[in-house]
Each structure stands twice: as structure tokens, then as C-alpha cells.
């Protein structure tokens, strides 16, 4: 059987969440890079595959799965062996992971995208304090979840940590995480950064995205 194929970009936080998940379960993916700046996600072929024209998009046999959160859950369920705790079978534990995935999707990533997308793609110069504070509000929520546990859903690492860390690490210079207000979030970031595959699969791409964002903002302001 051929391996699952992933349309992705290392600059894309949700793509990196899938890369972290695949690595954690020891799954080899066929990687198919998509260049968003060149509009490769808007070709008729790609839009036919994924009408939402987003990356990551996974192809597994006849199945096309879109959305990083759905992809991570699918991969652990189908290919995870001793790593099922990444997306637990227990109904209540799984519901908690799902809730945190929705937190990333609906709040963390959505707020980062609200700041980044107009600047990266549409020439905007709006890096307002409101947009930054709106992202930082999410750190309060994360701090709450991490108050008495090392990971977002308890003592075990889950795909919710992968999805959230891919987002948080992609915006934490423009929207800094205050060490005194959010000690648990900072400790959680460091904990995840200790994973042997973290830097290669998330750290480098996050740093590159932050650098491109800053350069683009400066360029737009200079126009
Ligand atoms: N909720 C989606 C968000 C995916 C997403 O917005 N990806 C961005 C790149 S980081 C994208 O493909 N943007 C292109 C577009 O929306 O047209 C997921 O988690 O996969």
C-alpha cells in the first residue's frame, strides 16, 4: 500500500502540527509541498481536491482529509500503535482533546490568521495593539489549562499540544508571552521544544514564518 500523501508547507502552522503528529507515531508521509505565495493552493486541481483550498490536506488511498485537527486525529487512530494516548480512546478524555483542538481552530489559530493574513497576502499594515492583545487573551486560557498539569489535556502529550504549539510558536514574538503572567505557558513551550523532532518539524518553520511576517510588514509600511 502506498504511504499517505500530505500537501503542506513548513511555513504553515497547521501543516507543522501534522508533521509533529506523524513523527510521534513513526509514520512516513509522502510530502507534497505547496507554495501559498505562488497560489498553488488555488489551482483548479487543488480546489477540486479541497474546496476549502487550505493546507494541510491529506490523501490516504481513496480518502481526502482536510483540516489539521481532523488529520491528526485520523492519523493517530489509523496508524498510531503504542501512541494511542495522543488521541485517547476514552470518551471523556477524547472529548477534552477535541475541545482543545477546537480552541486552537476557533481561537488561537483564527486570531493569529486575523493578524497575519492581511499583512502576508494583501499588503496591509494593520499590526494593531488590539489584534495583538486578542491573541494574548488566548494565553490566559492556555495558562488556565496548564495550571496543574504539564500538557493541555493532563499528564500525557496529545495532538492538542501539537496543534496549539504550532500556532503559539508562530506568533510569540509579535504577541509575546509574558514570563510573569504566563509562566505555565512558557514552561509548556519549553517542554515541547525538548522533543527531539521539535526544532526540525516546528521550530524552524515557526521562526521562518515570524521573520517573513516582520519583513512583509516593513515592506508594506514602506510602500
Ligand atoms: N483549520 C484549518 C486551517 C488551515 C489554513 O488556514 N491553512 C492556511 C495556511 S496556514 C491556508 O491554507 N491558507 C490558504 C487559504 O485559506 O486559501 C486547519 O487546521 O487545517
Tab-separated table of C-alpha atoms and ligand atoms in Angstrom:
chain	number	residue	atom	x	y	z
A	1	UNK	CA	0.000	0.000	0.000
A	2	UNK	CA	1.346	3.467	-0.833
A	3	UNK	CA	2.022	5.858	2.013
A	4	UNK	CA	-0.363	8.719	2.825
A	5	UNK	CA	0.487	11.944	0.990
A	6	UNK	CA	0.434	15.345	2.643
A	7	UNK	CA	0.059	18.676	0.867
A	8	UNK	CA	1.779	21.075	3.214
A	9	UNK	CA	4.182	23.965	3.769
A	10	UNK	CA	6.691	24.305	6.584
A	11	UNK	CA	5.569	27.932	6.991
A	12	UNK	CA	2.007	26.786	7.741
A	13	UNK	CA	1.338	26.158	11.464
A	14	UNK	CA	-1.417	23.574	10.901
A	15	UNK	CA	0.820	21.711	8.452
A	16	UNK	CA	3.525	21.557	11.111
A	17	UNK	CA	1.052	20.106	13.623
A	18	UNK	CA	0.507	17.207	11.229
A	19	UNK	CA	4.253	16.736	10.736
A	20	UNK	CA	4.725	16.552	14.526
A	21	UNK	CA	1.912	14.020	14.837
A	22	UNK	CA	3.216	11.822	12.015
A	23	UNK	CA	6.686	11.815	13.553
A	24	UNK	CA	5.335	10.990	17.017
A	25	UNK	CA	3.595	7.882	15.670
A	26	UNK	CA	6.517	6.919	13.423
A	27	UNK	CA	4.539	7.371	10.200
A	28	UNK	CA	6.307	8.116	6.952
A	29	UNK	CA	4.353	10.535	4.728
A	30	UNK	CA	4.859	11.383	1.094
A	31	UNK	CA	5.401	15.127	1.319
A	32	UNK	CA	3.964	17.345	-1.410
A	33	UNK	CA	4.972	20.988	-0.834
A	34	UNK	CA	2.507	23.753	-1.683
A	35	UNK	CA	3.686	27.325	-2.146
A	36	UNK	CA	0.900	29.589	-0.897
A	37	UNK	CA	2.685	32.759	-2.036
A	38	UNK	CA	2.596	31.411	-5.575
A	39	UNK	CA	-1.075	30.498	-5.206
A	40	UNK	CA	-0.506	26.775	-5.709
A	41	UNK	CA	-3.479	26.069	-3.415
A	42	UNK	CA	-5.798	27.953	-5.787
A	43	UNK	CA	-5.210	25.843	-8.896
A	44	UNK	CA	-8.356	24.105	-10.226
A	45	UNK	CA	-6.801	20.700	-9.407
A	46	UNK	CA	-6.154	21.596	-5.783
A	47	UNK	CA	-9.541	23.283	-5.287
A	48	UNK	CA	-11.207	20.171	-6.701
A	49	UNK	CA	-9.357	18.137	-4.103
A	50	UNK	CA	-10.097	20.561	-1.268
A	51	UNK	CA	-12.785	23.199	-1.962
A	52	UNK	CA	-11.615	24.987	1.199
A	53	UNK	CA	-8.198	25.352	-0.554
A	54	UNK	CA	-6.241	25.006	2.660
A	55	UNK	CA	-3.147	23.126	3.682
A	56	UNK	CA	-2.623	20.671	5.206
A	57	UNK	CA	-4.589	18.260	3.032
A	58	UNK	CA	-4.052	14.523	3.353
A	59	UNK	CA	-4.603	11.855	0.730
A	60	UNK	CA	-4.806	8.314	2.051
A	61	UNK	CA	-5.837	5.811	-0.582
A	62	UNK	CA	-9.234	6.992	-1.831
A	63	UNK	CA	-9.764	9.310	1.135
A	64	UNK	CA	-9.069	13.047	1.170
A	65	UNK	CA	-8.940	14.529	4.671
A	66	UNK	CA	-8.786	18.271	5.223
A	67	UNK	CA	-8.111	20.308	8.379
A	68	UNK	CA	-5.046	19.648	10.519
A	69	UNK	CA	-7.089	18.733	13.598
A	70	UNK	CA	-9.098	16.123	11.706
A	71	UNK	CA	-5.935	14.846	10.021
A	72	UNK	CA	-4.019	14.459	13.307
A	73	UNK	CA	-6.916	12.556	14.896
A	74	UNK	CA	-7.281	10.348	11.831
A	75	UNK	CA	-3.570	9.517	11.663
A	76	UNK	CA	-3.305	8.532	15.337
A	77	UNK	CA	-6.491	6.484	15.154
A	78	UNK	CA	-5.429	4.674	11.989
A	79	UNK	CA	-1.651	4.430	12.256
A	80	UNK	CA	-0.750	5.024	15.910
A	81	UNK	CA	0.252	1.842	17.706
A	82	UNK	CA	1.685	2.384	21.175
A	83	UNK	CA	0.904	6.102	20.843
A	84	UNK	CA	-2.883	5.993	21.211
A	85	UNK	CA	-2.659	8.341	24.209
A	86	UNK	CA	-2.018	11.116	21.675
A	87	UNK	CA	-5.741	10.856	20.863
A	88	UNK	CA	-7.179	8.780	23.696
A	89	UNK	CA	-9.918	6.204	23.178
A	90	UNK	CA	-11.627	7.017	26.483
A	91	UNK	CA	-14.709	9.077	25.617
A	92	UNK	CA	-14.237	11.800	28.213
A	93	UNK	CA	-10.512	12.151	27.595
A	94	UNK	CA	-11.126	12.299	23.861
A	95	UNK	CA	-13.818	14.961	24.304
A	96	UNK	CA	-11.285	17.043	26.228
A	97	UNK	CA	-8.739	16.701	23.441
A	98	UNK	CA	-11.424	17.620	20.892
A	99	UNK	CA	-12.320	20.697	22.935
A	100	UNK	CA	-8.701	21.850	22.944
A	101	UNK	CA	-8.440	21.202	19.197
A	102	UNK	CA	-11.440	23.488	18.723
A	103	UNK	CA	-9.726	26.050	20.944
A	104	UNK	CA	-6.820	26.075	18.529
A	105	UNK	CA	-9.034	26.125	15.477
A	106	UNK	CA	-11.576	28.670	16.658
A	107	UNK	CA	-9.422	30.956	18.786
A	108	UNK	CA	-5.640	30.540	18.728
A	109	UNK	CA	-5.088	29.946	15.022
A	110	UNK	CA	-8.056	32.095	13.980
A	111	UNK	CA	-6.646	35.105	15.855
A	112	UNK	CA	-3.132	34.606	14.505
A	113	UNK	CA	-4.522	34.346	10.983
A	114	UNK	CA	-6.564	37.528	11.523
A	115	UNK	CA	-3.281	39.346	12.212
A	116	UNK	CA	-1.004	37.588	9.732
A	117	UNK	CA	-3.044	37.015	6.593
A	118	UNK	CA	-3.807	40.642	5.605
A	119	UNK	CA	-0.133	41.543	6.049
A	120	UNK	CA	1.330	38.477	4.355
A	121	UNK	CA	-1.009	38.421	1.369
A	122	UNK	CA	-2.916	41.680	0.985
A	123	UNK	CA	-0.426	44.498	1.612
A	124	UNK	CA	-1.958	45.527	4.951
A	125	UNK	CA	-0.002	47.432	7.621
A	126	UNK	CA	-2.500	46.693	10.408
A	127	UNK	CA	-0.483	45.218	13.251
A	128	UNK	CA	-2.631	46.953	15.854
A	129	UNK	CA	-2.343	46.537	19.598
A	130	UNK	CA	-5.945	45.227	19.561
A	131	UNK	CA	-5.103	42.323	17.297
A	132	UNK	CA	-2.037	41.502	19.382
A	133	UNK	CA	-3.983	41.723	22.654
A	134	UNK	CA	-6.663	39.479	21.143
A	135	UNK	CA	-4.025	36.771	20.601
A	136	UNK	CA	-2.584	37.317	24.074
A	137	UNK	CA	-6.058	36.775	25.585
A	138	UNK	CA	-5.679	33.168	24.461
A	139	UNK	CA	-2.552	32.800	26.595
A	140	UNK	CA	-4.742	33.366	29.656
A	141	UNK	CA	-6.893	30.428	28.583
A	142	UNK	CA	-3.870	28.206	27.978
A	143	UNK	CA	-2.404	29.250	31.332
A	144	UNK	CA	-5.659	28.103	32.973
A	145	UNK	CA	-5.485	24.673	31.358
A	146	UNK	CA	-1.808	24.292	32.230
A	147	UNK	CA	-2.143	25.471	35.838
A	148	UNK	CA	-1.944	21.997	37.361
A	149	UNK	CA	-0.837	19.768	34.531
A	150	UNK	CA	2.124	19.631	32.133
A	151	UNK	CA	0.100	19.266	28.928
A	152	UNK	CA	-3.158	20.801	27.726
A	153	UNK	CA	-5.205	17.694	28.493
A	154	UNK	CA	-3.408	16.282	31.508
A	155	UNK	CA	-0.242	14.336	32.181
A	156	UNK	CA	0.065	12.972	28.639
A	157	UNK	CA	1.094	14.738	25.472
A	158	UNK	CA	-1.763	14.792	22.933
A	159	UNK	CA	-2.394	16.086	19.426
A	160	UNK	CA	-3.976	19.149	21.085
A	161	UNK	CA	-0.484	20.133	22.265
A	162	UNK	CA	0.917	19.696	18.761
A	163	UNK	CA	-1.819	21.825	17.184
A	164	UNK	CA	-1.591	24.561	19.806
A	165	UNK	CA	2.207	24.723	19.916
A	166	UNK	CA	2.435	25.015	16.137
A	167	UNK	CA	0.231	28.122	16.376
A	168	UNK	CA	1.677	29.664	19.537
A	169	UNK	CA	5.304	29.299	18.386
A	170	UNK	CA	4.379	31.091	15.152
A	171	UNK	CA	3.306	34.351	16.771
A	172	UNK	CA	5.120	34.667	20.088
A	173	UNK	CA	7.442	37.488	19.078
A	174	UNK	CA	4.774	39.873	17.764
A	175	UNK	CA	2.415	38.708	20.555
A	176	UNK	CA	4.951	37.938	23.328
A	177	UNK	CA	4.091	35.554	26.162
A	178	UNK	CA	4.827	37.481	29.352
A	179	UNK	CA	7.019	35.323	31.617
A	180	UNK	CA	5.399	36.584	34.822
A	181	UNK	CA	1.786	36.483	33.688
A	182	UNK	CA	2.057	33.171	31.849
A	183	UNK	CA	4.780	31.031	33.492
A	184	UNK	CA	2.948	27.784	32.720
A	185	UNK	CA	2.579	28.597	29.023
A	186	UNK	CA	6.290	29.402	28.819
A	187	UNK	CA	7.190	26.161	30.631
A	188	UNK	CA	4.891	24.191	28.306
A	189	UNK	CA	6.565	25.723	25.244
A	190	UNK	CA	9.988	24.737	26.607
A	191	UNK	CA	8.716	21.224	27.390
A	192	UNK	CA	7.522	20.729	23.834
A	193	UNK	CA	10.715	22.218	22.418
A	194	UNK	CA	12.604	19.405	24.163
A	195	UNK	CA	11.035	16.781	21.892
A	196	UNK	CA	13.899	15.526	19.711
A	197	UNK	CA	11.995	16.252	16.483
A	198	UNK	CA	10.527	19.615	17.572
A	199	UNK	CA	13.072	22.017	16.116
A	200	UNK	CA	13.178	20.423	12.704
A	201	UNK	CA	9.414	19.971	12.351
A	202	UNK	CA	8.066	23.042	14.119
A	203	UNK	CA	10.756	25.366	15.449
A	204	UNK	CA	12.477	26.176	12.171
A	205	UNK	CA	9.243	26.760	10.222
A	206	UNK	CA	7.824	28.939	13.009
A	207	UNK	CA	10.982	31.096	13.082
A	208	UNK	CA	10.897	31.449	9.304
A	209	UNK	CA	7.226	32.473	9.319
A	210	UNK	CA	7.842	35.098	12.020
A	211	UNK	CA	10.786	36.526	10.057
A	212	UNK	CA	8.749	36.670	6.821
A	213	UNK	CA	5.864	38.337	8.671
A	214	UNK	CA	8.145	41.065	10.040
A	215	UNK	CA	9.817	41.635	6.662
A	216	UNK	CA	6.447	41.836	4.919
A	217	UNK	CA	5.092	44.291	7.491
A	218	UNK	CA	8.148	46.525	6.999
A	219	UNK	CA	7.796	46.246	3.227
A	220	UNK	CA	4.076	47.143	3.330
A	221	UNK	CA	4.793	50.115	5.617
A	222	UNK	CA	7.449	51.380	3.215
A	223	UNK	CA	5.112	51.425	0.222
B	1	LIG	N1	-8.452	24.929	10.148
B	1	LIG	C1	-7.519	24.657	9.082
B	1	LIG	C2	-6.780	25.917	8.711
B	1	LIG	C3	-5.834	25.700	7.554
B	1	LIG	C4	-5.325	27.010	6.976
B	1	LIG	O1	-5.960	28.062	7.127
B	1	LIG	N2	-4.187	26.925	6.299
B	1	LIG	C5	-3.651	28.095	5.632
B	1	LIG	C6	-2.133	28.066	5.655
B	1	LIG	S1	-1.506	28.185	7.282
B	1	LIG	C7	-4.088	28.062	4.178
B	1	LIG	O2	-4.072	27.023	3.564
B	1	LIG	N3	-4.496	29.215	3.633
B	1	LIG	C8	-4.882	29.328	2.274
B	1	LIG	C9	-6.329	29.681	2.095
B	1	LIG	O3	-7.088	29.710	3.083
B	1	LIG	O4	-6.713	29.935	0.957
B	1	LIG	C10	-6.550	23.561	9.508
B	1	LIG	O5	-6.296	23.437	10.708
B	1	LIG	O6	-6.067	22.811	8.648
